[in-house]
Amino acid sequence: MAIKVHGNPFSPPVQRVFLTLVEKDLDYEFVFVDLSIRQHKKEPYLLMNPFGQVPSFEDGDLTLFESRAITRYIAYAYADKGTPLIDQDPKKFAIISVWLEVESLKFDAAGQKLSFELVIKPLLGLTTDESAVEPLQGQLALVLDVYEARLSESKYLGGDSFTLADLHHVPIVNNLMKTKVKALFDARPHVSAWASDILARPTWAKVLASIKR
Amino acid sequence: MAIKVHGNPFSPPVQRVFLTLVEKDLDYEFVFVDLSIRQHKKEPYLLMNPFGQVPSFEDGDLTLFESRAITRYIAYAYADKGTPLIDQDPKKFAIISVWLEVESLKFDAAGQKLSFELVIKPLLGLTTDESAVEPLQGQLALVLDVYEARLSESKYLGGDSFTLADLHHVPIVNNLMKTKVKALFDARPHVSAWASDILARPTWAKVLASIKR
């Protein structure tokens, strides 16, 4: 098979790549990387990703890392397949790009740390640092205030349809909805409706089913 | 004039947009935003950028924020003008995208904080937090180790030619080279040569001259 994803299925960035591939109706091979024996911090894995993080990705002779670069490549290279996740029009694509940056630099900056403290640490038998949770919730609330305003005038972040800008949020939103952080979403009607919508995609159900196997 | 950049000329993200416009040989109007009276945190500025940060950008009826979304738009919409900063080939573009992500999530995470502590704070008459500087230098050194390996096999981060992936670094590298952090660059020959090369671009000299005016 031409496309391979290397990583751990519980990693949100790995799930982000899975979801993109399923939206694009592309087959792929999953290559498990055992984080518990620090396989990602040793060769040969480091030859694919010098930062020693998951995921890494192969498509024939192309090797990539950084989940958001991988998803952009898939959306761009396979533009004609499955869900159109970007827009060929430069101005429409630019609006999507703005919200891609916001996800990465604003939402995820707080969201992935909350997901780590409240979901991943308990899974690994580690203790949540409650003193870190409160300021992160405050930080996320400010981001969600901007989202509430944006989503009151636009069904999705990038425009009228679901794009990569929404997709990039799915794994972390999915984790946060199982925690007390859900209250921050529930308090904002447009954010709450958007979160329900993007989590209800049949493609995401497929990803979750594949992870459980 | 159709293109407008709103911001403060000493902001590295604003400089990133200036440099992209000069590389693309595009005229633009600069609209000064007075950060000292918190103009960026009030309407009408917030209507352009709900996060209250600089820069914001206009091209006719299009309004954008987030410097990296703005530069991507310029590179994509004006692909035929000036320096080609991206690549139309999906696989080559994907490699550029990887290093765009690395700049944003790895290099800038340490670099902009060091620039703030060691360059911006003294400019504003604030005191550098020396206790923050050392761990940030350690963090940046690890990133530059990866850059040294990459730049030993490729003249630029994204490939054989200067692209947006290199360009995004220029304002912060320019600031850091005036500080003790320069030693981290000097200790790595390929990184040092790359930094000299990207700072020596005539387009960057033009940007610096326009800032001083």
Short mmCIF file of C-alpha atoms in Angstrom, two decimals:
data_model
loop_
_atom_site.label_atom_id
_atom_site.label_comp_id
_atom_site.label_asym_id
_atom_site.label_seq_id
_atom_site.Cartn_x
_atom_site.Cartn_y
_atom_site.Cartn_z
CA MET A 1 0.00 0.00 0.00
CA ALA A 2 1.36 3.42 -0.88
CA ILE A 3 0.23 5.46 2.14
CA LYS A 4 1.55 4.63 5.61
CA VAL A 5 0.88 6.38 8.93
CA HIS A 6 3.38 5.74 11.73
CA GLY A 7 2.27 6.46 15.28
CA ASN A 8 0.18 5.58 18.30
CA PRO A 9 -3.60 5.50 17.71
CA PHE A 10 -4.31 7.41 20.96
CA SER A 11 -2.28 10.44 19.85
CA PRO A 12 -4.58 13.31 18.77
CA PRO A 13 -2.18 14.37 15.97
CA VAL A 14 -2.20 10.79 14.65
CA GLN A 15 -6.02 10.77 14.81
CA ARG A 16 -6.03 14.06 12.86
CA VAL A 17 -4.21 12.31 10.01
CA PHE A 18 -6.48 9.24 10.19
CA LEU A 19 -9.58 11.44 9.91
CA THR A 20 -8.18 13.30 6.91
CA LEU A 21 -7.46 10.03 5.12
CA VAL A 22 -10.96 8.69 5.86
CA GLU A 23 -12.57 11.98 4.69
CA LYS A 24 -10.56 11.60 1.49
CA ASP A 25 -11.62 7.95 1.15
CA LEU A 26 -7.98 6.86 0.93
CA ASP A 27 -6.64 3.48 2.02
CA TYR A 28 -3.65 3.45 4.33
CA GLU A 29 -1.48 1.14 6.34
CA PHE A 30 -1.00 1.88 10.03
CA VAL A 31 2.46 1.22 11.49
CA PHE A 32 2.41 1.08 15.30
CA VAL A 33 5.15 3.03 17.09
CA ASP A 34 5.60 1.84 20.68
CA LEU A 35 5.96 5.03 22.71
CA SER A 36 6.29 3.01 25.97
CA ILE A 37 9.73 1.74 24.85
CA ARG A 38 10.56 5.19 23.38
CA GLN A 39 10.71 3.78 19.86
CA HIS A 40 9.95 7.32 18.57
CA LYS A 41 13.13 8.66 20.17
CA LYS A 42 15.46 6.14 18.48
CA GLU A 43 16.64 5.26 15.00
CA PRO A 44 15.26 4.24 12.57
CA TYR A 45 12.18 6.28 13.58
CA LEU A 46 14.24 9.48 13.97
CA LEU A 47 15.24 9.23 10.31
CA MET A 48 11.59 9.93 9.44
CA ASN A 49 10.98 12.54 12.13
CA PRO A 50 14.05 14.21 13.65
CA PHE A 51 11.93 15.65 16.50
CA GLY A 52 10.95 12.14 17.62
CA GLN A 53 7.21 12.72 17.63
CA VAL A 54 4.23 10.95 16.09
CA PRO A 55 2.84 10.83 13.45
CA SER A 56 5.16 10.31 10.52
CA PHE A 57 3.73 9.64 7.10
CA GLU A 58 4.76 8.03 3.83
CA ASP A 59 3.17 8.29 0.40
CA GLY A 60 5.39 6.34 -1.96
CA ASP A 61 8.78 8.04 -1.93
CA LEU A 62 7.55 11.04 0.08
CA THR A 63 8.14 11.11 3.85
CA LEU A 64 6.53 13.80 6.03
CA PHE A 65 6.08 14.71 9.68
CA GLU A 66 4.03 17.35 11.56
CA SER A 67 0.36 16.35 11.46
CA ARG A 68 -0.87 19.63 9.96
CA ALA A 69 1.65 19.48 7.11
CA ILE A 70 0.54 15.90 6.44
CA THR A 71 -3.17 16.79 6.36
CA ARG A 72 -2.52 19.80 4.09
CA TYR A 73 -0.60 17.56 1.72
CA ILE A 74 -3.42 14.99 1.63
CA ALA A 75 -6.07 17.69 1.09
CA TYR A 76 -4.02 19.31 -1.69
CA ALA A 77 -2.62 16.23 -3.46
CA TYR A 78 -5.95 14.37 -3.36
CA ALA A 79 -8.17 17.41 -3.93
CA ASP A 80 -10.45 15.45 -6.28
CA LYS A 81 -11.18 12.60 -3.86
CA GLY A 82 -13.72 12.47 -1.01
CA THR A 83 -14.65 15.59 0.99
CA PRO A 84 -13.19 18.85 -0.41
CA LEU A 85 -11.24 20.01 2.65
CA ILE A 86 -9.66 23.08 1.09
CA ASP A 87 -10.80 25.56 -1.56
CA GLN A 88 -8.98 26.25 -4.82
CA ASP A 89 -10.06 29.90 -4.76
CA PRO A 90 -7.17 31.88 -3.16
CA LYS A 91 -9.43 34.19 -1.14
CA LYS A 92 -11.59 31.37 0.20
CA PHE A 93 -8.49 29.30 0.92
CA ALA A 94 -7.02 32.29 2.77
CA ILE A 95 -9.97 32.40 5.18
CA ILE A 96 -9.54 28.67 5.83
CA SER A 97 -5.80 29.33 6.42
CA VAL A 98 -6.57 31.97 9.05
CA TRP A 99 -8.59 29.45 11.08
CA LEU A 100 -5.97 26.74 10.53
CA GLU A 101 -3.48 29.10 12.21
CA VAL A 102 -5.95 29.92 14.98
CA GLU A 103 -6.45 26.21 15.70
CA SER A 104 -2.72 25.57 15.87
CA LEU A 105 -1.58 28.65 17.78
CA LYS A 106 -4.61 29.52 19.91
CA PHE A 107 -7.00 26.58 20.35
CA ASP A 108 -4.47 23.76 20.49
CA ALA A 109 -2.06 25.70 22.71
CA ALA A 110 -4.62 25.35 25.52
CA GLY A 111 -6.67 22.41 24.24
CA GLN A 112 -3.94 19.83 23.85
CA LYS A 113 -2.52 20.60 27.29
CA LEU A 114 -5.99 20.19 28.83
CA SER A 115 -6.44 16.95 26.90
CA PHE A 116 -3.05 15.76 28.19
CA GLU A 117 -3.83 16.65 31.83
CA LEU A 118 -7.43 15.40 31.90
CA VAL A 119 -7.49 12.49 29.42
CA ILE A 120 -4.03 11.21 28.52
CA LYS A 121 -2.44 11.36 31.99
CA PRO A 122 -5.24 9.31 33.63
CA LEU A 123 -4.92 6.77 30.77
CA LEU A 124 -1.20 6.44 31.55
CA GLY A 125 -1.78 6.22 35.31
CA LEU A 126 -0.25 9.67 35.89
CA THR A 127 -1.67 12.37 38.19
CA THR A 128 -3.43 15.40 36.70
CA ASP A 129 -1.81 18.70 37.67
CA GLU A 130 -4.97 20.51 38.81
CA SER A 131 -3.06 23.79 39.29
CA ALA A 132 -2.35 23.82 35.54
CA VAL A 133 -5.95 23.08 34.56
CA GLU A 134 -7.59 26.29 35.76
CA PRO A 135 -5.44 28.82 33.85
CA LEU A 136 -5.65 26.62 30.74
CA GLN A 137 -9.45 26.64 31.02
CA GLY A 138 -9.34 30.44 31.25
CA GLN A 139 -7.12 30.58 28.16
CA LEU A 140 -9.43 28.23 26.23
CA ALA A 141 -12.53 30.21 27.26
CA LEU A 142 -11.14 33.35 25.58
CA VAL A 143 -10.51 31.39 22.37
CA LEU A 144 -14.02 29.91 22.48
CA ASP A 145 -15.48 33.42 22.87
CA VAL A 146 -13.96 34.28 19.49
CA TYR A 147 -15.25 31.00 18.06
CA GLU A 148 -18.76 31.76 19.35
CA ALA A 149 -18.78 35.07 17.47
CA ARG A 150 -17.32 33.49 14.33
CA LEU A 151 -19.73 30.53 14.37
CA SER A 152 -22.73 32.82 14.85
CA GLU A 153 -22.08 34.21 11.36
CA SER A 154 -20.61 31.13 9.63
CA LYS A 155 -21.65 27.49 10.04
CA TYR A 156 -18.03 26.30 10.05
CA LEU A 157 -14.81 28.11 10.93
CA GLY A 158 -13.53 28.33 7.35
CA GLY A 159 -16.89 29.14 5.75
CA ASP A 160 -20.17 27.40 4.84
CA SER A 161 -18.76 23.91 4.64
CA PHE A 162 -16.60 21.59 6.75
CA THR A 163 -12.91 22.07 5.94
CA LEU A 164 -9.49 21.20 7.29
CA ALA A 165 -9.86 24.13 9.72
CA ASP A 166 -12.69 22.29 11.52
CA LEU A 167 -11.17 18.85 11.05
CA HIS A 168 -7.96 19.74 12.88
CA HIS A 169 -10.00 20.32 16.06
CA VAL A 170 -11.82 16.97 16.12
CA PRO A 171 -9.46 14.75 18.18
CA ILE A 172 -8.92 17.33 20.95
CA VAL A 173 -12.61 18.37 21.05
CA ASN A 174 -13.49 14.66 21.29
CA ASN A 175 -11.19 14.27 24.31
CA LEU A 176 -12.31 17.48 26.01
CA MET A 177 -16.01 16.59 25.72
CA LYS A 178 -15.35 13.69 28.16
CA THR A 179 -14.06 16.11 30.80
CA LYS A 180 -15.25 19.08 32.86
CA VAL A 181 -14.01 21.33 30.02
CA LYS A 182 -17.24 20.33 28.19
CA ALA A 183 -18.93 23.06 30.26
CA LEU A 184 -16.97 25.70 28.33
CA PHE A 185 -18.43 24.36 25.08
CA ASP A 186 -21.95 23.95 26.50
CA ALA A 187 -22.00 27.58 27.68
CA ARG A 188 -21.62 28.80 24.08
CA PRO A 189 -24.55 27.70 21.87
CA HIS A 190 -22.85 28.08 18.48
CA VAL A 191 -19.64 26.44 19.69
CA SER A 192 -21.68 23.64 21.23
CA ALA A 193 -23.63 23.02 18.00
CA TRP A 194 -20.41 23.10 15.96
CA ALA A 195 -18.67 20.64 18.31
CA SER A 196 -21.66 18.25 18.11
CA ASP A 197 -21.69 18.55 14.32
CA ILE A 198 -18.01 17.83 13.74
CA LEU A 199 -17.99 14.94 16.24
CA ALA A 200 -21.06 13.38 14.58
CA ARG A 201 -19.35 12.87 11.24
CA PRO A 202 -19.55 9.20 10.14
CA THR A 203 -15.86 9.49 9.15
CA TRP A 204 -14.94 10.18 12.79
CA ALA A 205 -17.01 7.18 13.93
CA LYS A 206 -14.95 5.10 11.49
CA VAL A 207 -11.71 6.44 12.96
CA LEU A 208 -12.87 5.71 16.52
CA ALA A 209 -13.89 2.18 15.51
CA SER A 210 -10.49 1.57 13.91
CA ILE A 211 -8.71 2.79 17.06
CA LYS A 212 -10.68 0.39 19.29
CA ARG A 213 -9.74 -2.61 17.18
CA MET B 1 -3.99 51.01 -3.06
CA ALA B 2 -5.51 47.56 -2.75
CA ILE B 3 -3.17 45.95 -0.19
CA LYS B 4 -2.98 47.29 3.37
CA VAL B 5 -0.97 46.03 6.33
CA HIS B 6 -2.13 47.15 9.78
CA GLY B 7 0.35 46.91 12.64
CA ASN B 8 3.45 48.15 14.38
CA PRO B 9 6.67 48.02 12.31
CA PHE B 10 8.70 46.58 15.21
CA SER B 11 6.48 43.49 15.47
CA PRO B 12 8.23 40.43 13.97
CA PRO B 13 4.93 39.04 12.57
CA VAL B 14 4.30 42.39 10.86
CA GLN B 15 7.85 42.32 9.44
CA ARG B 16 7.16 38.78 8.16
CA VAL B 17 4.29 40.16 6.09
CA PHE B 18 6.34 43.16 4.87
CA LEU B 19 9.12 40.84 3.67
CA THR B 20 6.68 38.60 1.81
CA LEU B 21 5.20 41.61 0.02
CA VAL B 22 8.65 42.93 -0.94
CA GLU B 23 9.75 39.48 -2.16
CA LYS B 24 6.60 39.44 -4.29
CA ASP B 25 7.31 42.96 -5.56
CA LEU B 26 3.87 44.13 -4.42
CA ASP B 27 2.98 47.68 -3.38
CA TYR B 28 1.19 48.13 -0.09
CA GLU B 29 -0.04 50.77 2.27
CA PHE B 30 1.05 50.58 5.91
CA VAL B 31 -1.52 51.54 8.53
CA PHE B 32 0.07 52.23 11.94
CA VAL B 33 -1.64 50.65 14.95
CA ASP B 34 -0.62 52.34 18.19
CA LEU B 35 -0.01 49.49 20.63
CA SER B 36 0.94 51.96 23.39
CA ILE B 37 -2.67 53.17 23.61
CA ARG B 38 -3.93 49.58 23.11
CA GLN B 39 -5.55 50.47 19.81
CA HIS B 40 -5.29 46.76 18.85
CA LYS B 41 -7.51 45.76 21.78
CA LYS B 42 -10.40 48.09 20.85
CA GLU B 43 -12.92 48.49 18.06
CA PRO B 44 -12.67 49.10 15.17
CA TYR B 45 -9.39 47.12 15.11
CA LEU B 46 -11.01 44.10 16.78
CA LEU B 47 -13.43 43.84 13.84
CA MET B 48 -10.43 42.91 11.66
CA ASN B 49 -8.69 40.71 14.22
CA PRO B 50 -10.83 39.35 17.08
CA PHE B 51 -7.69 38.28 18.98
CA GLY B 52 -6.45 41.89 19.10
CA GLN B 53 -3.00 41.20 17.67
CA VAL B 54 -0.97 42.63 14.80
CA PRO B 55 -0.78 42.33 11.85
CA SER B 56 -4.10 42.49 10.07
CA PHE B 57 -4.23 42.61 6.31
CA GLU B 58 -6.53 43.77 3.55
CA ASP B 59 -6.48 42.98 -0.15
CA GLY B 60 -9.53 44.65 -1.66
CA ASP B 61 -12.55 43.04 -0.01
CA LEU B 62 -10.51 40.34 1.73
CA THR B 63 -9.51 40.84 5.39
CA LEU B 64 -7.08 38.45 7.08
CA PHE B 65 -5.16 38.05 10.32
CA GLU B 66 -2.44 35.65 11.56
CA SER B 67 0.85 36.51 9.83
CA ARG B 68 1.45 33.01 8.45
CA ALA B 69 -2.02 32.82 6.88
CA ILE B 70 -1.38 36.24 5.30
CA THR B 71 1.99 35.22 3.86
CA ARG B 72 0.57 31.94 2.52
CA TYR B 73 -2.23 33.88 0.83
CA ILE B 74 0.23 36.32 -0.77
CA ALA B 75 2.52 33.49 -1.95
CA TYR B 76 -0.43 31.56 -3.38
CA ALA B 77 -2.53 34.40 -4.85
CA TYR B 78 0.51 36.16 -6.39
CA ALA B 79 2.38 32.99 -7.37
CA ASP B 80 3.46 34.51 -10.70
CA LYS B 81 5.01 37.67 -9.22
CA GLY B 82 8.50 38.13 -7.70
CA THR B 83 10.24 35.30 -5.83
CA PRO B 84 8.44 31.93 -6.04
CA LEU B 85 7.94 31.27 -2.32
CA ILE B 86 5.97 28.05 -2.64
CA ASP B 87 6.00 25.17 -5.12
CA GLN B 88 3.04 24.08 -7.23
CA ASP B 89 4.17 20.45 -7.09
CA PRO B 90 2.23 18.81 -4.20
CA LYS B 91 5.19 16.74 -2.96
CA LYS B 92 7.63 19.64 -3.04
CA PHE B 93 5.03 21.91 -1.42
CA ALA B 94 4.53 19.26 1.28
CA ILE B 95 8.21 19.40 2.27
CA ILE B 96 7.97 23.20 2.50
CA SER B 97 4.82 22.75 4.63
CA VAL B 98 6.68 20.49 7.07
CA TRP B 99 9.27 23.22 7.72
CA LEU B 100 6.55 25.89 7.91
CA GLU B 101 5.04 23.88 10.76
CA VAL B 102 8.46 23.40 12.38
CA GLU B 103 9.09 27.17 12.30
CA SER B 104 5.73 27.93 13.87
CA LEU B 105 5.56 25.18 16.51
CA LYS B 106 9.24 24.54 17.33
CA PHE B 107 11.50 27.45 16.32
CA ASP B 108 9.16 30.33 17.07
CA ALA B 109 7.93 28.79 20.32
CA ALA B 110 11.40 29.47 21.78
CA GLY B 111 12.67 32.14 19.37
CA GLN B 112 9.92 34.71 19.75
CA LYS B 113 10.05 34.47 23.54
CA LEU B 114 13.83 35.01 23.46
CA SER B 115 13.36 37.92 21.06
CA PHE B 116 10.77 39.38 23.44
CA GLU B 117 12.98 39.01 26.52
CA LEU B 118 16.25 40.16 24.95
CA VAL B 119 15.21 42.68 22.27
CA ILE B 120 11.64 43.90 22.68
CA LYS B 121 11.62 44.31 26.49
CA PRO B 122 14.77 46.51 26.51
CA LEU B 123 13.22 48.59 23.71
CA LEU B 124 10.14 49.14 25.88
CA GLY B 125 12.21 49.88 29.00
CA LEU B 126 11.13 46.61 30.65
CA THR B 127 13.46 44.24 32.53
CA THR B 128 14.55 40.97 30.90
CA ASP B 129 13.57 37.88 32.90
CA GLU B 130 16.99 36.17 32.90
CA SER B 131 15.54 33.06 34.58
CA ALA B 132 13.36 32.50 31.51
CA VAL B 133 16.22 32.98 29.04
CA GLU B 134 18.31 29.93 29.92
CA PRO B 135 15.64 27.23 29.45
CA LEU B 136 14.50 28.95 26.24
CA GLN B 137 18.07 28.84 24.94
CA GLY B 138 18.20 25.13 25.74
CA GLN B 139 14.92 24.63 23.88
CA LEU B 140 16.16 26.59 20.85
CA ALA B 141 19.47 24.69 20.80
CA LEU B 142 17.61 21.39 20.32
CA VAL B 143 15.68 22.87 17.40
CA LEU B 144 18.87 24.24 15.85
CA ASP B 145 20.48 20.79 16.11
CA VAL B 146 17.73 19.49 13.82
CA TYR B 147 18.23 22.50 11.52
CA GLU B 148 21.99 21.83 11.36
CA ALA B 149 21.34 18.27 10.14
CA ARG B 150 18.69 19.43 7.67
CA LEU B 151 20.81 22.29 6.29
CA SER B 152 23.81 20.00 5.83
CA GLU B 153 21.83 18.14 3.15
CA SER B 154 19.69 20.98 1.74
CA LYS B 155 20.70 24.63 1.17
CA TYR B 156 17.35 25.89 2.48
CA LEU B 157 14.83 24.33 4.85
CA GLY B 158 12.22 23.64 2.19
CA GLY B 159 14.66 22.51 -0.53
CA ASP B 160 17.22 23.98 -2.92
CA SER B 161 15.74 27.47 -3.03
CA PHE B 162 14.56 30.12 -0.58
CA THR B 163 10.88 29.64 0.27
CA LEU B 164 8.27 30.80 2.74
CA ALA B 165 9.70 28.24 5.21
CA ASP B 166 12.96 30.24 5.42
CA LEU B 167 11.27 33.63 5.12
CA HIS B 168 9.10 33.09 8.20
CA HIS B 169 12.29 32.93 10.32
CA VAL B 170 13.87 36.19 9.15
CA PRO B 171 12.49 38.75 11.65
CA ILE B 172 13.20 36.63 14.74
CA VAL B 173 16.64 35.51 13.48
CA ASN B 174 17.43 39.17 12.79
CA ASN B 175 16.53 40.06 16.40
CA LEU B 176 18.37 37.10 17.95
CA MET B 177 21.61 37.84 16.07
CA LYS B 178 21.90 41.06 18.09
CA THR B 179 21.87 39.09 21.37
CA LYS B 180 23.89 36.41 23.15
CA VAL B 181 21.67 33.83 21.42
CA LYS B 182 23.84 34.44 18.32
CA ALA B 183 26.31 32.00 19.89
CA LEU B 184 23.82 29.17 19.31
CA PHE B 185 23.80 29.99 15.60
CA ASP B 186 27.58 30.49 15.39
CA ALA B 187 28.22 27.07 16.95
CA ARG B 188 26.44 25.36 14.05
CA PRO B 189 28.17 26.03 10.69
CA HIS B 190 25.25 25.20 8.38
CA VAL B 191 22.76 27.11 10.54
CA SER B 192 25.15 30.04 10.70
CA ALA B 193 25.61 30.12 6.90
CA TRP B 194 21.84 29.86 6.39
CA ALA B 195 21.13 32.68 8.84
CA SER B 196 23.70 34.93 7.12
CA ASP B 197 22.21 34.07 3.74
CA ILE B 198 18.59 34.82 4.62
CA LEU B 199 19.50 38.04 6.45
CA ALA B 200 21.58 39.25 3.48
CA ARG B 201 18.63 39.32 1.10
CA PRO B 202 18.23 42.78 -0.51
CA THR B 203 14.50 42.47 0.14
CA TRP B 204 15.16 42.34 3.89
CA ALA B 205 17.41 45.41 3.65
CA LYS B 206 14.47 47.17 1.99
CA VAL B 207 12.16 46.16 4.83
CA LEU B 208 14.65 47.37 7.47
CA ALA B 209 15.05 50.68 5.64
CA SER B 210 11.28 51.16 5.49
CA ILE B 211 10.98 50.46 9.23
CA LYS B 212 13.61 53.09 10.09
CA ARG B 213 11.80 55.78 8.12
#
